[in-house]
XYZ file of C-alpha atoms in Angstrom:
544
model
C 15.649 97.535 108.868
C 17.484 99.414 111.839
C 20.295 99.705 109.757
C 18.580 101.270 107.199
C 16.390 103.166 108.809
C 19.512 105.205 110.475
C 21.242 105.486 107.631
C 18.078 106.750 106.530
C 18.377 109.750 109.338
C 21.832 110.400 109.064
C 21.366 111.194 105.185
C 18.418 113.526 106.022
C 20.485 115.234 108.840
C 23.142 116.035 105.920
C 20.515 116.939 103.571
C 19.322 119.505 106.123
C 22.572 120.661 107.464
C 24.138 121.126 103.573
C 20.591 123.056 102.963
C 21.692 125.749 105.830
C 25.562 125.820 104.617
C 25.113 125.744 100.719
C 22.802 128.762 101.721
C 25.213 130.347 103.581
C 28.067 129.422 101.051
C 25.959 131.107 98.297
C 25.376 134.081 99.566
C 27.266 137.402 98.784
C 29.369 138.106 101.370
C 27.486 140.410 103.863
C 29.640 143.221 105.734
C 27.149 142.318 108.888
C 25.083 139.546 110.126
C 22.134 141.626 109.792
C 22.707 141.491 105.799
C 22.966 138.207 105.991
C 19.600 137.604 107.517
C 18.978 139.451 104.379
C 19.878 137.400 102.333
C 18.070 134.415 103.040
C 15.206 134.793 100.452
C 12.238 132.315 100.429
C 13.145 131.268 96.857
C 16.657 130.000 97.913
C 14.663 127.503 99.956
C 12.268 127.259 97.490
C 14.259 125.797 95.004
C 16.154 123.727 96.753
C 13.395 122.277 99.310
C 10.349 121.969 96.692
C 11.306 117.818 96.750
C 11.788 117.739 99.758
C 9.078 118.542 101.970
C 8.003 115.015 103.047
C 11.237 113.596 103.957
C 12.028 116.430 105.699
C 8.864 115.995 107.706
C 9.646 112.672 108.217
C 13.014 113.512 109.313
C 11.522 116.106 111.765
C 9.223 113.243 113.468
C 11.688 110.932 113.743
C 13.811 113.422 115.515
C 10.751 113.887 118.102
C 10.885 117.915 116.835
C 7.355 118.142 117.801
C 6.948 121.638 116.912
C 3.665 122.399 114.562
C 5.710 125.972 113.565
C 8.522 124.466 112.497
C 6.796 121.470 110.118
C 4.167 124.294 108.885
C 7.059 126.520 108.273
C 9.047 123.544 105.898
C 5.952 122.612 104.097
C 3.917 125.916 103.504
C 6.526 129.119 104.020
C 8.295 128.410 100.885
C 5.188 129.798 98.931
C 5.105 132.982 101.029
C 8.082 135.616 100.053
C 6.366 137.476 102.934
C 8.238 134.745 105.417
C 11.755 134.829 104.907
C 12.455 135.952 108.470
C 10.370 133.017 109.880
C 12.121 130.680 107.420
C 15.580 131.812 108.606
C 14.619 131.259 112.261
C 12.872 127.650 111.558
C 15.447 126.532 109.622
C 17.806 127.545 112.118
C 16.071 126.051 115.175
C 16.053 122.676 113.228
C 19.583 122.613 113.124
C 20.354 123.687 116.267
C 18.355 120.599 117.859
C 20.351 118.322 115.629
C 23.513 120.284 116.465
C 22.875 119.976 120.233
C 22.497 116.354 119.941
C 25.406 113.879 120.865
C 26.978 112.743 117.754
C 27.403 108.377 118.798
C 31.356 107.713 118.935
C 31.461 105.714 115.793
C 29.508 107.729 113.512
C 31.845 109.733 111.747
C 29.436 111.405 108.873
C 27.563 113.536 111.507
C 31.110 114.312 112.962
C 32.308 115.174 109.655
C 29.266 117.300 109.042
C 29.438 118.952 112.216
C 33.169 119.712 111.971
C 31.808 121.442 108.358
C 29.447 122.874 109.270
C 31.575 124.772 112.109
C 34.383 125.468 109.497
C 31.605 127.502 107.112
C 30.030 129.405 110.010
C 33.352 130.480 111.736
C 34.434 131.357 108.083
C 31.679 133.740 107.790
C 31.613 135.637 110.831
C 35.639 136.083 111.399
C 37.174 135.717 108.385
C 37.116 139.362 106.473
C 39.695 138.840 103.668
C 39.145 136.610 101.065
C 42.341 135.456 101.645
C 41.430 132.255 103.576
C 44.547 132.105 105.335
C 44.685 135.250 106.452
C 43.589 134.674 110.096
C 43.347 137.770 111.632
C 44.455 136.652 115.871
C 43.043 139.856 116.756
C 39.489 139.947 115.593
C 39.593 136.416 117.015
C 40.364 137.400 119.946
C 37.995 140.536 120.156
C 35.041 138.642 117.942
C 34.724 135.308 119.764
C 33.181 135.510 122.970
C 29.701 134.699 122.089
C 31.153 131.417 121.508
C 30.794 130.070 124.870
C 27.477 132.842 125.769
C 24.712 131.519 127.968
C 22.213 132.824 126.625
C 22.032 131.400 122.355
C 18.731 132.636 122.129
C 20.150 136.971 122.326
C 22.325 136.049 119.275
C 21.601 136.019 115.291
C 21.271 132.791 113.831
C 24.833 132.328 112.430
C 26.290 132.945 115.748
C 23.589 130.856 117.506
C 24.764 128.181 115.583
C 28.261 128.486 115.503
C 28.363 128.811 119.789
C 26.076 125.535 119.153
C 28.293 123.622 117.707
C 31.608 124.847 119.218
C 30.305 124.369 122.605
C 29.284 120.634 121.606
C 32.371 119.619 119.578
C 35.429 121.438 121.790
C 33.698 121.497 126.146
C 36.841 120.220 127.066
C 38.918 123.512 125.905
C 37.661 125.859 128.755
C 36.999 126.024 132.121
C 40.039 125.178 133.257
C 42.996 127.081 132.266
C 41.065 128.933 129.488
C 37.627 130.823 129.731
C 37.486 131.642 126.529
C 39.337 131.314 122.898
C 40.065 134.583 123.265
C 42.385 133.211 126.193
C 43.354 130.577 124.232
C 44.742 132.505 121.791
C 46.220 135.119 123.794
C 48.059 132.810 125.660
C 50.174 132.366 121.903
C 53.385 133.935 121.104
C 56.886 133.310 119.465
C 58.246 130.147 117.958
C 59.293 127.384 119.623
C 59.956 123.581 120.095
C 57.501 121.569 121.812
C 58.625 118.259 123.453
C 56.370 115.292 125.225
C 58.355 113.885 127.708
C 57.778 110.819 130.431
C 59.718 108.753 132.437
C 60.826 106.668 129.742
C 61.910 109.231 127.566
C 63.525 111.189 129.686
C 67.076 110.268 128.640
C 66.269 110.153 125.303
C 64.800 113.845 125.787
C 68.657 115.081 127.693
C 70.811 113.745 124.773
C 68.113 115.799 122.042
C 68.050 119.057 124.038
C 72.126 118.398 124.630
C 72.691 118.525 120.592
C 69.787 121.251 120.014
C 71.807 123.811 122.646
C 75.582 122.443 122.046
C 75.918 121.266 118.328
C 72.897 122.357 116.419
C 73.585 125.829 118.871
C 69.409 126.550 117.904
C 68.255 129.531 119.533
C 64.597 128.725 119.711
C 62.894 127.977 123.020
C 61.579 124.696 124.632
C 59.117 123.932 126.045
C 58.259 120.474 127.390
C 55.230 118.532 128.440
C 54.586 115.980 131.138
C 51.615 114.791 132.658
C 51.403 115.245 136.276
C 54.601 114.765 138.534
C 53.908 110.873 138.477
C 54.765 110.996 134.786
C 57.878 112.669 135.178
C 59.106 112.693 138.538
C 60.467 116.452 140.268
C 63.733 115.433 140.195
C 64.018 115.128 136.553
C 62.132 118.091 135.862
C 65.063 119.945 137.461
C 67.463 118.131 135.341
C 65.834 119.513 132.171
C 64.995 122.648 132.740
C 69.331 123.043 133.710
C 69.518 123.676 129.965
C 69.239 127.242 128.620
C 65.977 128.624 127.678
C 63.337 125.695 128.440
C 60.164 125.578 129.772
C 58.787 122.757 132.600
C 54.694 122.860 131.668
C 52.346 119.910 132.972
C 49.491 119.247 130.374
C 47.356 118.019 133.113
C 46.317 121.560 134.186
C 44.849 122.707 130.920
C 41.975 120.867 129.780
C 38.978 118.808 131.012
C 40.836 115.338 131.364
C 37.143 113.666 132.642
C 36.974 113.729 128.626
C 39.800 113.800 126.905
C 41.705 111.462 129.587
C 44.986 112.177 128.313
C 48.009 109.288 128.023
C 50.288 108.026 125.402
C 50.234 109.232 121.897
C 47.160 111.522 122.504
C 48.770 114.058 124.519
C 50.679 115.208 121.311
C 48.287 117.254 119.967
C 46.747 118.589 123.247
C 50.160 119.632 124.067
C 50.421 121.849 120.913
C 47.526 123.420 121.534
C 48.417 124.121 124.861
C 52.057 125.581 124.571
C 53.161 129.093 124.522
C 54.403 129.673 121.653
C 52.192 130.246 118.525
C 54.337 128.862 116.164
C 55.585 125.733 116.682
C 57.671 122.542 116.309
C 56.258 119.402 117.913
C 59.286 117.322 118.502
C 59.808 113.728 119.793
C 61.641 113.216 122.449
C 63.569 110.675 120.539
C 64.526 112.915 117.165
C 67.605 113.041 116.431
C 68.805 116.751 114.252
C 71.683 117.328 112.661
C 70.339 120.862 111.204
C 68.287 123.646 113.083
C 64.840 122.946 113.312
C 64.155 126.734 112.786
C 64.927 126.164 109.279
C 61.328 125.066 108.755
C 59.354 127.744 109.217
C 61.380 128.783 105.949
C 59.906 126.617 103.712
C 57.480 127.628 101.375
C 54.909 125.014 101.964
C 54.601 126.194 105.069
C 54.780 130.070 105.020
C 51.907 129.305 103.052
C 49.414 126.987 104.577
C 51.048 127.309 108.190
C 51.880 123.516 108.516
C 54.531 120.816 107.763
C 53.464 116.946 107.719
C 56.485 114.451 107.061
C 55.464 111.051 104.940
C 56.199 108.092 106.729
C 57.855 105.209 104.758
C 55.907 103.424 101.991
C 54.184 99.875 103.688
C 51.778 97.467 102.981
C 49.913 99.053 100.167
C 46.759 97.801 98.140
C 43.206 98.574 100.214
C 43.314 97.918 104.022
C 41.298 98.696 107.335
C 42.140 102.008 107.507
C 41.411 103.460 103.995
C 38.008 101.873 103.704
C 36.791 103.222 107.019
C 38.342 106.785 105.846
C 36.182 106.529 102.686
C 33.112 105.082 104.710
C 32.479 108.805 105.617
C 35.052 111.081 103.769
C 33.134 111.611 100.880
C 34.552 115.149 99.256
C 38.369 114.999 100.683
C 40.394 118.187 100.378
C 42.459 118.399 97.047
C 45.662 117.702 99.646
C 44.082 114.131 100.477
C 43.146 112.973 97.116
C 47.150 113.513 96.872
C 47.752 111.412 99.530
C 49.778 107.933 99.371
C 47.015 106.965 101.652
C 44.168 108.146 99.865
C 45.171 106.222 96.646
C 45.718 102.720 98.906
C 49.790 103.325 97.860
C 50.824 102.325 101.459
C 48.627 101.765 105.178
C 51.052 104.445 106.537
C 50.791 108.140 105.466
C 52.492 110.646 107.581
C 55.403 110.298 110.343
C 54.837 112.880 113.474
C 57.890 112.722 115.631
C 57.575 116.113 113.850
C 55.131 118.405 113.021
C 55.315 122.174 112.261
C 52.127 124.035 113.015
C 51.102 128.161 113.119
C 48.262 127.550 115.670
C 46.767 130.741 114.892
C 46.154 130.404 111.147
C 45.214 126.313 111.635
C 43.344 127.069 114.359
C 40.310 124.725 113.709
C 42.299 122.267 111.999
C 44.203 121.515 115.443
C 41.105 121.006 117.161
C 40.036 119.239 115.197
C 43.291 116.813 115.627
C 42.386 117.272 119.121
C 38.909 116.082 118.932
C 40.188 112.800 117.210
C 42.619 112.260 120.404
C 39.574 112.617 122.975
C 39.768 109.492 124.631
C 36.396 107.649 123.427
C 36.591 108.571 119.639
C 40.545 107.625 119.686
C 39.866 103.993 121.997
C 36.311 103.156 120.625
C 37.569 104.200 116.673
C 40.468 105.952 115.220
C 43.171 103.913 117.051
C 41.250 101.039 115.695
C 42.093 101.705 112.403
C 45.159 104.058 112.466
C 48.369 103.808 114.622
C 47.738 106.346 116.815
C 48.233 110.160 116.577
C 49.951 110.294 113.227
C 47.671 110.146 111.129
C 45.023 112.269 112.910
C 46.786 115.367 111.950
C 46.105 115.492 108.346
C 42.639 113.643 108.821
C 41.936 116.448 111.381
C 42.848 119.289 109.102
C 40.289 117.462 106.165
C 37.391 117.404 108.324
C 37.840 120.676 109.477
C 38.599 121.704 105.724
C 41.671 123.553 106.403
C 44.089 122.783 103.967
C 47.886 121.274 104.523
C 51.606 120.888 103.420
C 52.443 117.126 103.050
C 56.041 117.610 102.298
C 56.209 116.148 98.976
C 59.723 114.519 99.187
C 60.156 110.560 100.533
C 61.276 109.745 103.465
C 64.829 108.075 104.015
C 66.512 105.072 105.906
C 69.457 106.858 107.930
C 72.071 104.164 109.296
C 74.285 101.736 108.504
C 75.820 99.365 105.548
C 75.441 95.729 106.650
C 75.774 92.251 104.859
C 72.955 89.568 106.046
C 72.122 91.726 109.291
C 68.607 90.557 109.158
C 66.507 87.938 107.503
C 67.386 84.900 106.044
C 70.026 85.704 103.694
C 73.416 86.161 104.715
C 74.946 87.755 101.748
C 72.070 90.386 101.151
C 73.401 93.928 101.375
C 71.054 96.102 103.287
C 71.341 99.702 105.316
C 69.907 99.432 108.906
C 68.815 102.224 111.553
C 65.949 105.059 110.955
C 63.788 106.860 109.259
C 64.355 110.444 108.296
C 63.414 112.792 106.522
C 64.998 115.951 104.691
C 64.359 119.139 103.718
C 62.109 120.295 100.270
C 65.791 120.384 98.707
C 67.317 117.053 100.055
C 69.185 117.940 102.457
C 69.101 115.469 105.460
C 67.639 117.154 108.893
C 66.557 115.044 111.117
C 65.483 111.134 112.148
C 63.117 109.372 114.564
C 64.545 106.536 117.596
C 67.718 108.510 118.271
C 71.030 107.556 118.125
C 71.207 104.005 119.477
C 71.220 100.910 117.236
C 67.125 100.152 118.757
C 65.311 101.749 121.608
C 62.982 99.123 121.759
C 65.426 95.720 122.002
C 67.306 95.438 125.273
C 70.047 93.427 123.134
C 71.044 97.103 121.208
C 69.144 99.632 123.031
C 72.985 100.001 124.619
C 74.334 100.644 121.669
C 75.029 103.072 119.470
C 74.213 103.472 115.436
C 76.974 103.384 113.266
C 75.932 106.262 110.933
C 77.592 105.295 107.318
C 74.959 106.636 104.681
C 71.326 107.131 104.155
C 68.872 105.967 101.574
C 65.916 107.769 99.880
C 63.019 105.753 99.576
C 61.500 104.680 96.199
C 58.104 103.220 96.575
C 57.443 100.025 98.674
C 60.887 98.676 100.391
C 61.801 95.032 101.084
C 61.998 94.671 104.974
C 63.716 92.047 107.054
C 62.791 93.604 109.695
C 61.459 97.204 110.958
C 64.942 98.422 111.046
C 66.364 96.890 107.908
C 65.806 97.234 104.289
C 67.301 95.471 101.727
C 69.155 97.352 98.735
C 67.889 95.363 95.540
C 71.178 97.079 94.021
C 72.261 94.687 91.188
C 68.832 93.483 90.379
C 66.839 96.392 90.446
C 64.536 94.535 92.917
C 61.608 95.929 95.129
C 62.239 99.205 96.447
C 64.972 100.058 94.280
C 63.667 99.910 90.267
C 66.362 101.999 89.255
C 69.317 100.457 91.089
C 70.661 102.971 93.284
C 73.018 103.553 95.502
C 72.810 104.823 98.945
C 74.090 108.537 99.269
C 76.703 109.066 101.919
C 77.177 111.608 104.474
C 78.799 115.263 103.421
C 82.024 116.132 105.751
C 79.818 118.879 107.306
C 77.144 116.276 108.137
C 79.814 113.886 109.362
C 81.317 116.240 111.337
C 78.026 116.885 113.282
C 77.559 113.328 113.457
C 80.684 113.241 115.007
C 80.277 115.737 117.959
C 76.929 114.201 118.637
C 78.553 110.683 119.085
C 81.413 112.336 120.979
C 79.045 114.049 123.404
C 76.922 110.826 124.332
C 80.683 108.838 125.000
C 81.293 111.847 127.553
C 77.570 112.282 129.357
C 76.541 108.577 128.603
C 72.450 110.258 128.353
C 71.792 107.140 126.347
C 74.546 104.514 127.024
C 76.440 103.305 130.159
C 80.413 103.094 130.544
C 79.963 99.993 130.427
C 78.362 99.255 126.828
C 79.196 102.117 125.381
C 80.343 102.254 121.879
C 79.545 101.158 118.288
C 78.770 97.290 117.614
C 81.605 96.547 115.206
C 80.430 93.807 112.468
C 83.004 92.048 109.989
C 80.495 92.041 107.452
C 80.232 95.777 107.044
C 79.975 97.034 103.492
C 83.459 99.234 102.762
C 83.158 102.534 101.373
């Protein structure tokens, strides 16, 4: 009976809330708030409310809003046209209690709502194209400060509402380093790469910035994120910040960590909303490029939508965990989810972030909305529960804050090298071994995750480095051995190979990068030591 009787609430709370929005949605766009108030005409609640008097009542005393204005006003001022003002300012009142509430960790429909409801509102007061994403920084900037006002009851209902529900989703945002979003956002320029780096990748985090400056010769800036000096110790600080044109910024200074209590994964997407730059490309520590990142904020996926998400590789597909607490609560996905590997049950792992490629600006509430997944009670109590951690709270962040996305819509790839019987149980299987990648729209190889030793995370080839001989393009769910090899199916057209290819090798240009890469970590030994340095030669390599 508990059970029901919540779920009971919670589907009167959406009721109510989609009441105020659909109302809002409906309208013709007014040039002012005032016309907006306008707009609200008793028989837009009439229509809609006529049913629903009673449960809405009931709704109201459950809620303890003991207020005899507000339940005469729900059950009697839809027959009066004269009331449209006092209907506007109940209705609004009503939501504002239930927006001012705490939403409980683990109920994600009220978050979800909440996160909509925000989306609509901020919609209607900044955004004056009707080009969606056309974010305009500046009226942002000039427009927003009401959002954090003192005083809700000097503003018009929209606003009221809006600084309601921003103030209870995002606290952690100012107060700190930021007063205000317009400080937020004016704290944004340029492109740039943005790096999280600890003690334990520190090494991996020389040899990347080594090939971005020396081989890949990118010009854009770096900046790179630790957390407090015990994360990454002075000394090593200096070491990075040697290299040309790259910033030294500790994370810990920005936000309200009582909250978001930042560590591990989670201080990914805190760090991108933190950096400099406006435009930006969240790198791992541990990515390995063999093009210029700048290249991506070329693509046409993301000149549009302001984003790039890279699929992860196909596993373990058919319903799990994960999708059927997603659909517990996302009930209207975006039209980029229902595309989704994920969304369809293809595979339990959708997206890949040791990049990600994100205009801040325009994807504004879709990044805090990331962030809010990464606060640390809603990523322990829930999301990490189901999903392995930040990845896949970028694109579930951007749905519930219904800002649409560019999943790059080409596989992911296996980058390494051509074994016999490396791993499992067969020793004549032919397999390629080492990392996934991923490429550009048009193919073209760019960059892969774990670097360029044989495996970061086993002390028996962490020492080592990958023999790079060829990569392969996925094609749907892949026979693994292990993490770190697949096997090809070649002959018999087996799983993850139904048409029988071959792996594609390396172009000369792309070998010769490879080359100077490899060359570079034998002379500064970032990764390896004198004494183990060098490829792991095995007679049972595949020949070309």
């Amino acid at each position: 009976m508990i059970l029901l009787k919540r779920r009971f609430l919670v589907l009167i709370f959406i009721i109510i809330t989609i009441v105020f929005i659909s109302i809002l949605l409906l309208s013709i766009r007014p040039t002012t708030i005032d016309d907006f108030s306008n707009k609200l005409t008793t028989d837009d609640f009439k229509s809609i409310l006529k049913n629903n008097n009673t449960s809405i009542n009931k709704a109201i005393e459950n809620y303890n809003l003991d207020n005899d204005d507000l339940m005469a006003c729900l059950s009697e001022c839809t027959l009066n046209k004269k009331e449209k003002d006092k209907i506007n300012k109940v209705m609004g009142k009503l939501l504002l209690e239930n927006f001012e509430r705490k939403t409980p960790t683990e109920d994600f429909i009220s978050l979800r709502q909440k996160q909509e409801a925000h989306a609509a509102l901020w919609d209607l007061i900044f955004n004056k194209s009707e080009d969606k994403n056309n974010v305009d920084k500046e009226t942002l900037i000039k427009e927003s400060s009401f959002l954090l006002s003192e005083d809700l009851n000097e503003l018009p209902i929209p606003q009221k509402l809006l600084a309601t529900l921003h103030q209870s989703l995002y606290p952690w945002v100012y107060n700190k380093k930021f007063k205000s979003l317009g400080d937020l956002l004016s704290s944004y320029s340029g492109r740039g790469i943005v790096m999280c780096v600890g003690n334990h990748h520190f090494n991996f985090a020389r040899s990347i910035i080594d090939t971005l400056r020396y081989v890949i010769k990118t010009e854009l800036p770096i900046e790179i994120f630790y957390n407090g000096d015990n994360d990454l110790p002075k000394h090593k600080q200096e070491t990075l910040s040697k290299f040309d044109n790259v910033y030294l910024t500790d994370i810990s200074e920005f936000f309200d960590n009582n909250i978001i209590n930042l560590g591990g994964w989670a201080i990914k997407p805190f760090s991108v909303l933190a950096s400099r730059f406006e435009e930006i490309i969240l790198m791992d520590a541990d990515a390995m490029y063999i093009r210029d990142p700048a290249i991506l904020f070329e693509d046409e996926g993301y000149l549009e939508k302001g984003t790039i998400f890279f699929r992860d590789r196909t596993l373990f597909p058919g319903s799990h965990n994960g999708s059927r607490w997603l659909k517990s609560w996302m009930f209207d996905p975006l039209p980029d989810t229902k595309e989704l590997r994920y969304w369809k049950e293809e595979t339990s792992h959708e997206m890949e972030s040791s990049t990600v490629v994100m205009n801040k600006t325009k994807n504004i509430l879709g990044l805090l909305s990331v962030c809010k997944l990464n606060e640390q009670r809603i990523r322990d109590d829930v999301v990490y529960k189901y999903v392995q951690g930040d990845k896949e709270t970028f694109w579930i962040g951007f749905d519930m804050a219904r800002q649409p996305y560019n999943m790059l819509p080409v596989p992911s790839v296996l980058v390494g090298e051509l074994n016999v019987g490396e791993a499992g149980d067969d020793p004549d299987e032919r397999q390629i071994c080492g990392h996934v990648g991923h490429t550009t729209r048009d193919g073209k190889i760019l960059f892969w995750n774990d670097s360029i030793v044989k495996d970061k995370n086993n002390e028996k080839y962490n020492n080592i480095l990958l023999r790079f001989d060829a990569y392969y393009v996925e094609d749907g769910e892949g026979e693994w051995p292990n993490l770190h090899c697949q096997n090809l199916n070649i002959e018999d057209k087996g799983k993850g190979n139904p048409t029988g290819k071959d792996p594609l090798l390396f172009d000369e240009e792309e070998k010769r990068i490879l080359n100077m890469i490899t060359s570079r970590e034998r002379s500064h030994h970032y990764l390896t030591t004198p004494e183990k340095k060098g490829y792991k030669k095995n007679s049972k390599k595949i020949r070309e």
